[in-house]
Amino acid sequence: MDYVLRTKGLSKKYADCQAVDRVSVTVNKGDIYGLIGENGAGKSTLMKMIAGLVEPTEGIIELFGTTKIQEERYRIGCVIESPALYEELTAEQNMEVFRKAYGLTNRESIHQILEMMGLGKAAKKQVRKFSLGMKQRLAIGIALLGNPDFLILDEPINGLDPTGIQEMRNLILTLNREKRITIMISSHILSELSKIATKYGIMKNGRLIDEVTEKDIATKCQCCLKLKVSDAVKGAMLIENRLHSTSYEVAEDNVLRVFEYVDNPNVINSLFVQEGIQVYECSVSQESLEDYFNEKIQGGNRND
Ligand code: ATP
């Protein structure tokens, strides 16, 4: 598959603080990759290493299929931490300063980008009169000046009011779907990320504890029969061989999650009892996205 970013065992240590610990992520072309984790989980540090703002202690970064990342970094745009804007200048002047600083020739793109950011009418307004949401959008506009294929946004919705959050969400979706920009976005607000992310990386204490696609999550959160049994492996074989279904998964602690027979649990129950498997618990379960993440965050670390 076409990937834009792959890290392998990427780590950053500050004195005695292991900010990022052997993180391996894969961002595929077209993804909106949501990096989720509590404050201090290591999200910003990971993004800074990818963007080249912080030197990794160890590990590998591959961009657009190559480890020659210096040659590919021009294809990345990023907004990490507070946007560094000139408050006394207008939006247009800010864009112009950065266009020159980046050595870009295309002046026309400034107006197109400001329009796209919803800042067309505010182009000649001083940035100090901007709301936080407008400043965030301007910072993203500046990051778009180099026409990036991959955009890294660190907590772009932090501190925004509900309207600002909605505008930011729409903007991110437009950039991804219409401009075909692959995006990595960090947040500690799951409910917001879940409206846009196509893949998630869950971070805790510097480690990546899970990486799942939107599709995986939809499967995991679909309605199922949850059976706690004496032998889940034997139960799984029976489901396959006798019921001819592969629509199940074996979870930890001899728990089976079966995505069929939800309305007719007796079929499975009787089969198991008949074949000597003890059924300790049988319930219909539907995990929410929030349950899934909380379970992961509270649970152990992923082995890598
Ligand atoms: P937040 O949302 O609060 O920024 P985060 O998930 O982005 O959280 P990081 O900012 O990457 O987390 O920080 C991870 C850990 O590394 C924290 O314990 C932080 O204190 C530490 N850290 C980050 N930058 C530095 C630095 N320059 N020097 C020392 N420690 C640092």
Coordinates of C-alpha atoms and ligand atoms in Angstrom, one line a residue:
M1 CA 0.0 0.0 0.0
D2 CA 1.1 3.6 -0.7
Y3 CA 2.3 5.1 2.5
V4 CA 3.2 8.7 3.2
L5 CA 4.9 8.1 6.6
R6 CA 6.3 5.1 8.3
T7 CA 8.2 5.2 11.6
K8 CA 10.0 2.3 13.1
G9 CA 11.0 2.2 16.8
L10 CA 11.1 6.0 16.9
S11 CA 12.2 7.4 20.3
K12 CA 13.0 10.7 21.9
K13 CA 14.6 11.0 25.4
Y14 CA 14.9 14.3 27.2
A15 CA 17.3 13.9 30.2
D16 CA 15.4 11.3 32.3
C17 CA 12.1 11.8 30.4
Q18 CA 11.3 9.2 27.7
A19 CA 8.9 11.4 25.7
V20 CA 8.5 9.0 22.8
D21 CA 9.3 5.3 23.2
R22 CA 9.8 3.0 20.2
V23 CA 6.9 4.2 18.2
S24 CA 6.0 2.6 14.9
V25 CA 3.2 4.3 12.9
T26 CA 2.1 4.0 9.4
V27 CA 0.1 6.8 7.7
N28 CA -1.2 5.7 4.3
K29 CA -1.9 8.1 1.4
G30 CA -5.3 9.7 1.8
D31 CA -5.5 9.0 5.6
I32 CA -6.7 11.5 8.2
Y33 CA -4.6 9.9 10.9
G34 CA -5.8 10.9 14.4
L35 CA -3.2 10.7 17.1
I36 CA -5.0 10.5 20.4
G37 CA -3.7 10.5 23.9
E38 CA -3.8 12.4 27.1
N39 CA -1.6 15.4 27.8
G40 CA 2.1 14.4 28.0
A41 CA 1.5 11.2 26.0
G42 CA 4.2 12.2 23.4
K43 CA 2.0 13.3 20.5
S44 CA 3.7 16.7 19.9
T45 CA 7.2 15.2 20.3
L46 CA 6.4 12.5 17.7
M47 CA 5.1 15.1 15.3
K48 CA 8.1 17.3 15.8
M49 CA 10.4 14.5 15.0
I50 CA 8.5 13.7 11.8
A51 CA 8.5 17.4 10.8
G52 CA 12.3 17.6 11.5
L53 CA 12.0 20.1 14.4
V54 CA 13.4 17.6 16.9
E55 CA 16.2 15.1 16.4
P56 CA 15.1 11.5 17.4
T57 CA 17.2 9.7 19.9
E58 CA 16.8 6.5 17.9
G59 CA 14.6 4.9 15.3
I60 CA 13.7 5.3 11.6
I61 CA 11.5 7.7 9.7
E62 CA 10.4 7.0 6.1
L63 CA 8.6 9.6 4.1
F64 CA 6.9 8.8 0.8
G65 CA 8.7 5.5 0.6
T66 CA 12.2 6.6 1.3
T67 CA 14.5 7.1 4.3
K68 CA 16.1 10.1 2.4
I69 CA 13.7 12.2 4.4
Q70 CA 15.6 15.5 4.0
E71 CA 14.8 15.3 0.3
E72 CA 11.1 14.7 1.0
R73 CA 10.4 17.1 3.8
Y74 CA 9.5 19.9 1.4
R75 CA 6.3 17.9 0.8
I76 CA 5.2 18.3 4.4
G77 CA 3.4 21.3 5.9
C78 CA 3.0 21.5 9.6
V79 CA 1.4 23.6 12.4
I80 CA 2.8 22.5 15.7
E81 CA 2.2 24.3 18.9
S82 CA 1.0 27.9 18.8
P83 CA 1.1 29.4 15.3
A84 CA 3.9 32.0 15.1
L85 CA 2.1 34.9 13.4
Y86 CA 2.9 38.6 13.1
E87 CA 0.1 40.1 15.1
E88 CA 0.5 43.6 13.7
L89 CA 0.4 42.5 10.1
T90 CA -2.7 41.5 8.1
A91 CA -3.4 38.0 7.1
E92 CA -2.3 38.7 3.6
Q93 CA 1.0 40.3 4.8
N94 CA 1.7 37.3 7.0
M95 CA 1.2 35.0 4.1
E96 CA 3.5 37.2 2.0
V97 CA 6.3 37.2 4.7
F98 CA 6.2 33.4 4.9
R99 CA 6.0 33.0 1.1
K100 CA 9.2 35.0 0.7
A101 CA 10.9 33.2 3.6
Y102 CA 10.1 29.8 2.0
G103 CA 11.5 31.1 -1.3
L104 CA 8.2 30.5 -3.1
T105 CA 7.4 32.3 -6.3
N106 CA 3.7 31.9 -6.7
R107 CA 2.0 35.0 -5.2
E108 CA -1.4 34.1 -6.7
S109 CA -1.8 31.2 -4.4
I110 CA -2.0 33.5 -1.3
H111 CA -5.5 34.6 -2.3
Q112 CA -6.7 31.2 -3.3
I113 CA -5.5 29.8 0.1
L114 CA -7.0 32.6 2.1
E115 CA -10.3 32.0 0.3
M116 CA -10.1 28.3 1.0
M117 CA -9.4 29.0 4.7
G118 CA -12.5 31.1 4.9
L119 CA -10.3 34.2 5.4
G120 CA -10.9 35.9 2.0
K121 CA -12.9 38.8 3.6
A122 CA -10.4 39.1 6.5
A123 CA -7.3 39.2 4.2
K124 CA -6.6 42.9 5.0
K125 CA -7.4 42.7 8.7
Q126 CA -4.7 42.8 11.3
V127 CA -4.1 39.4 12.8
R128 CA -4.3 40.7 16.4
K129 CA -8.0 41.3 15.7
F130 CA -8.5 37.6 14.7
S131 CA -10.3 35.0 16.8
L132 CA -8.2 31.9 17.8
G133 CA -10.0 29.9 15.1
M134 CA -9.0 32.4 12.5
K135 CA -5.4 32.4 13.6
Q136 CA -5.4 28.6 13.5
R137 CA -6.8 28.7 10.0
L138 CA -4.2 31.3 8.9
A139 CA -1.4 29.1 10.3
I140 CA -2.7 26.2 8.3
G141 CA -2.9 28.5 5.2
I142 CA 0.8 29.3 5.7
A143 CA 1.6 25.6 6.0
L144 CA -0.2 25.1 2.6
L145 CA 1.9 27.7 0.8
G146 CA 4.4 25.0 -0.3
N147 CA 1.5 22.9 -1.7
P148 CA 2.2 20.0 0.7
D149 CA 1.1 16.4 0.2
F150 CA 1.2 15.7 3.9
L151 CA -0.1 18.1 6.6
I152 CA 0.7 17.7 10.3
L153 CA -1.6 19.5 12.7
D154 CA -0.9 19.5 16.4
E155 CA -4.1 20.0 18.4
P156 CA -5.7 22.4 15.9
I157 CA -9.0 22.4 17.8
N158 CA -7.5 23.2 21.2
G159 CA -9.2 26.2 22.7
L160 CA -11.7 26.7 19.9
D161 CA -15.4 27.5 20.5
P162 CA -18.0 25.1 19.0
T163 CA -18.2 27.2 15.8
G164 CA -14.5 27.3 15.4
I165 CA -14.3 23.5 15.9
Q166 CA -16.9 23.0 13.2
E167 CA -15.1 25.3 10.8
M168 CA -11.8 23.5 11.5
R169 CA -13.4 20.1 11.0
N170 CA -14.9 21.2 7.6
L171 CA -11.6 22.7 6.5
I172 CA -9.7 19.5 7.4
L173 CA -12.2 17.4 5.4
T174 CA -12.0 19.7 2.4
L175 CA -8.2 19.6 2.4
N176 CA -8.3 15.8 2.6
R177 CA -11.1 15.1 0.2
E178 CA -10.8 17.8 -2.4
K179 CA -7.1 18.7 -2.2
R180 CA -6.1 15.1 -1.6
I181 CA -3.8 16.0 1.3
T182 CA -2.9 13.3 3.7
I183 CA -3.3 14.6 7.3
M184 CA -2.0 13.7 10.7
I185 CA -3.9 15.4 13.4
S186 CA -3.4 15.2 17.2
S187 CA -6.1 15.7 19.8
H188 CA -7.1 14.6 23.3
I189 CA -10.8 15.1 22.3
L190 CA -11.9 11.8 21.0
S191 CA -15.4 12.9 20.0
E192 CA -13.9 15.4 17.6
L193 CA -11.3 13.2 16.1
S194 CA -13.9 10.5 15.5
K195 CA -15.8 12.7 13.2
I196 CA -12.9 12.9 10.7
A197 CA -10.2 10.3 11.3
T198 CA -9.9 7.3 9.0
K199 CA -7.1 5.8 11.2
Y200 CA -6.1 6.2 14.8
G201 CA -2.9 5.9 16.7
I202 CA -3.4 5.7 20.5
M203 CA -0.5 7.0 22.6
K204 CA 0.1 6.6 26.3
N205 CA 3.3 7.4 28.2
G206 CA 5.3 7.9 25.0
R207 CA 4.2 4.5 23.5
L208 CA 1.9 3.7 20.7
I209 CA -0.5 1.3 22.4
D210 CA -2.8 0.7 19.4
E211 CA -3.1 1.6 15.7
V212 CA -6.5 0.9 14.2
T213 CA -8.4 1.9 11.1
E214 CA -11.9 3.4 11.2
K215 CA -13.1 0.1 9.6
D216 CA -11.5 -2.0 12.4
I217 CA -13.2 0.1 14.9
A218 CA -16.6 -0.2 13.2
T219 CA -16.1 -4.0 13.4
K220 CA -15.0 -3.9 17.0
C221 CA -17.9 -1.7 18.0
Q222 CA -20.6 -3.6 16.1
C223 CA -23.3 -5.5 18.1
C224 CA -22.1 -9.0 19.1
L225 CA -22.7 -11.9 21.4
K226 CA -20.1 -11.8 24.1
L227 CA -19.4 -15.3 25.6
K228 CA -17.1 -16.0 28.5
V229 CA -16.3 -19.7 28.1
S230 CA -14.0 -22.4 29.4
D231 CA -12.1 -22.9 26.1
A232 CA -12.4 -20.0 23.5
V233 CA -10.1 -21.7 21.0
K234 CA -12.3 -24.8 20.9
G235 CA -15.4 -22.6 20.8
A236 CA -14.0 -20.8 17.8
M237 CA -13.3 -24.1 16.0
L238 CA -16.9 -25.2 16.6
I239 CA -18.2 -21.9 15.2
E240 CA -16.2 -22.4 12.1
N241 CA -16.7 -26.1 11.6
R242 CA -20.3 -26.6 12.7
L243 CA -21.9 -23.2 12.1
H244 CA -19.7 -22.3 9.1
S245 CA -19.1 -18.8 10.3
T246 CA -15.9 -16.8 10.6
S247 CA -17.7 -13.8 11.9
Y248 CA -16.2 -13.9 15.4
E249 CA -13.0 -13.0 17.3
V250 CA -11.3 -14.4 20.3
A251 CA -10.7 -11.7 22.9
E252 CA -8.6 -12.0 26.0
D253 CA -9.5 -14.2 29.0
N254 CA -11.4 -16.9 27.0
V255 CA -14.0 -14.4 25.7
L256 CA -15.5 -14.9 22.3
R257 CA -17.2 -12.1 20.4
V258 CA -19.6 -13.5 17.8
F259 CA -21.1 -11.1 15.3
E260 CA -23.9 -13.5 14.2
Y261 CA -26.7 -15.2 16.2
V262 CA -27.1 -12.0 18.2
D263 CA -30.9 -12.6 18.1
N264 CA -30.5 -16.3 18.7
P265 CA -27.8 -17.0 21.2
N266 CA -29.3 -20.3 22.1
V267 CA -27.8 -21.9 18.9
I268 CA -24.2 -21.2 20.2
N269 CA -25.0 -21.9 23.8
S270 CA -26.5 -25.3 23.0
L271 CA -23.6 -26.2 20.7
F272 CA -21.0 -25.3 23.3
V273 CA -22.7 -27.1 26.1
Q274 CA -23.2 -30.2 23.9
E275 CA -19.5 -30.2 23.1
G276 CA -18.4 -29.8 26.7
I277 CA -17.5 -26.1 26.7
Q278 CA -18.8 -24.3 29.8
V279 CA -20.5 -21.0 29.2
Y280 CA -20.0 -18.7 32.2
E281 CA -21.5 -15.6 30.6
C282 CA -23.5 -14.8 27.5
S283 CA -24.6 -11.3 26.7
V284 CA -25.4 -9.0 23.8
S285 CA -22.7 -6.3 23.8
Q286 CA -22.1 -3.2 21.8
E287 CA -19.0 -1.3 22.7
S288 CA -18.9 2.4 22.0
L289 CA -15.9 4.1 20.4
E290 CA -15.3 5.7 23.8
D291 CA -15.4 2.4 25.6
Y292 CA -12.9 1.0 23.1
F293 CA -10.4 3.8 23.6
N294 CA -10.8 3.9 27.4
E295 CA -10.2 0.2 27.5
K296 CA -7.0 0.6 25.5
I297 CA -5.8 3.6 27.5
Q298 CA -6.5 1.9 30.8
G299 CA -5.1 -1.4 29.6
G300 CA -1.6 -2.5 28.8
N301 CA 0.9 -1.6 26.2
R302 CA 1.0 -3.0 22.7
N303 CA 3.9 -5.4 22.2
D304 CA 6.3 -4.4 19.4
Ligands
ATP1 P1 0.4 17.9 25.2 O1 -0.9 17.7 24.6 O2 0.2 18.2 26.7 O3 1.4 18.7 24.5 P2 1.7 15.6 24.2 O4 1.0 14.3 24.1 O5 1.9 16.4 23.0 O6 1.0 16.4 25.3 P3 4.5 16.0 24.5 O7 4.4 17.5 24.5 O8 5.1 15.3 23.3 O9 3.1 15.3 24.8 O10 5.4 15.6 25.8 C1 5.7 14.3 26.1 C2 6.6 14.3 27.4 O11 7.9 14.9 27.0 C3 6.0 15.1 28.5 O12 6.3 14.5 29.7 C4 6.8 16.4 28.4 O13 7.0 17.0 29.6 C5 8.2 16.0 27.9 N1 8.8 17.0 27.0 C6 8.4 17.5 25.9 N2 9.2 18.4 25.3 C7 10.3 18.4 26.2 C8 11.5 19.2 26.3 N3 11.8 20.0 25.3 N4 12.3 19.0 27.3 C9 12.0 18.1 28.3 N5 10.9 17.3 28.3 C10 10.0 17.5 27.3

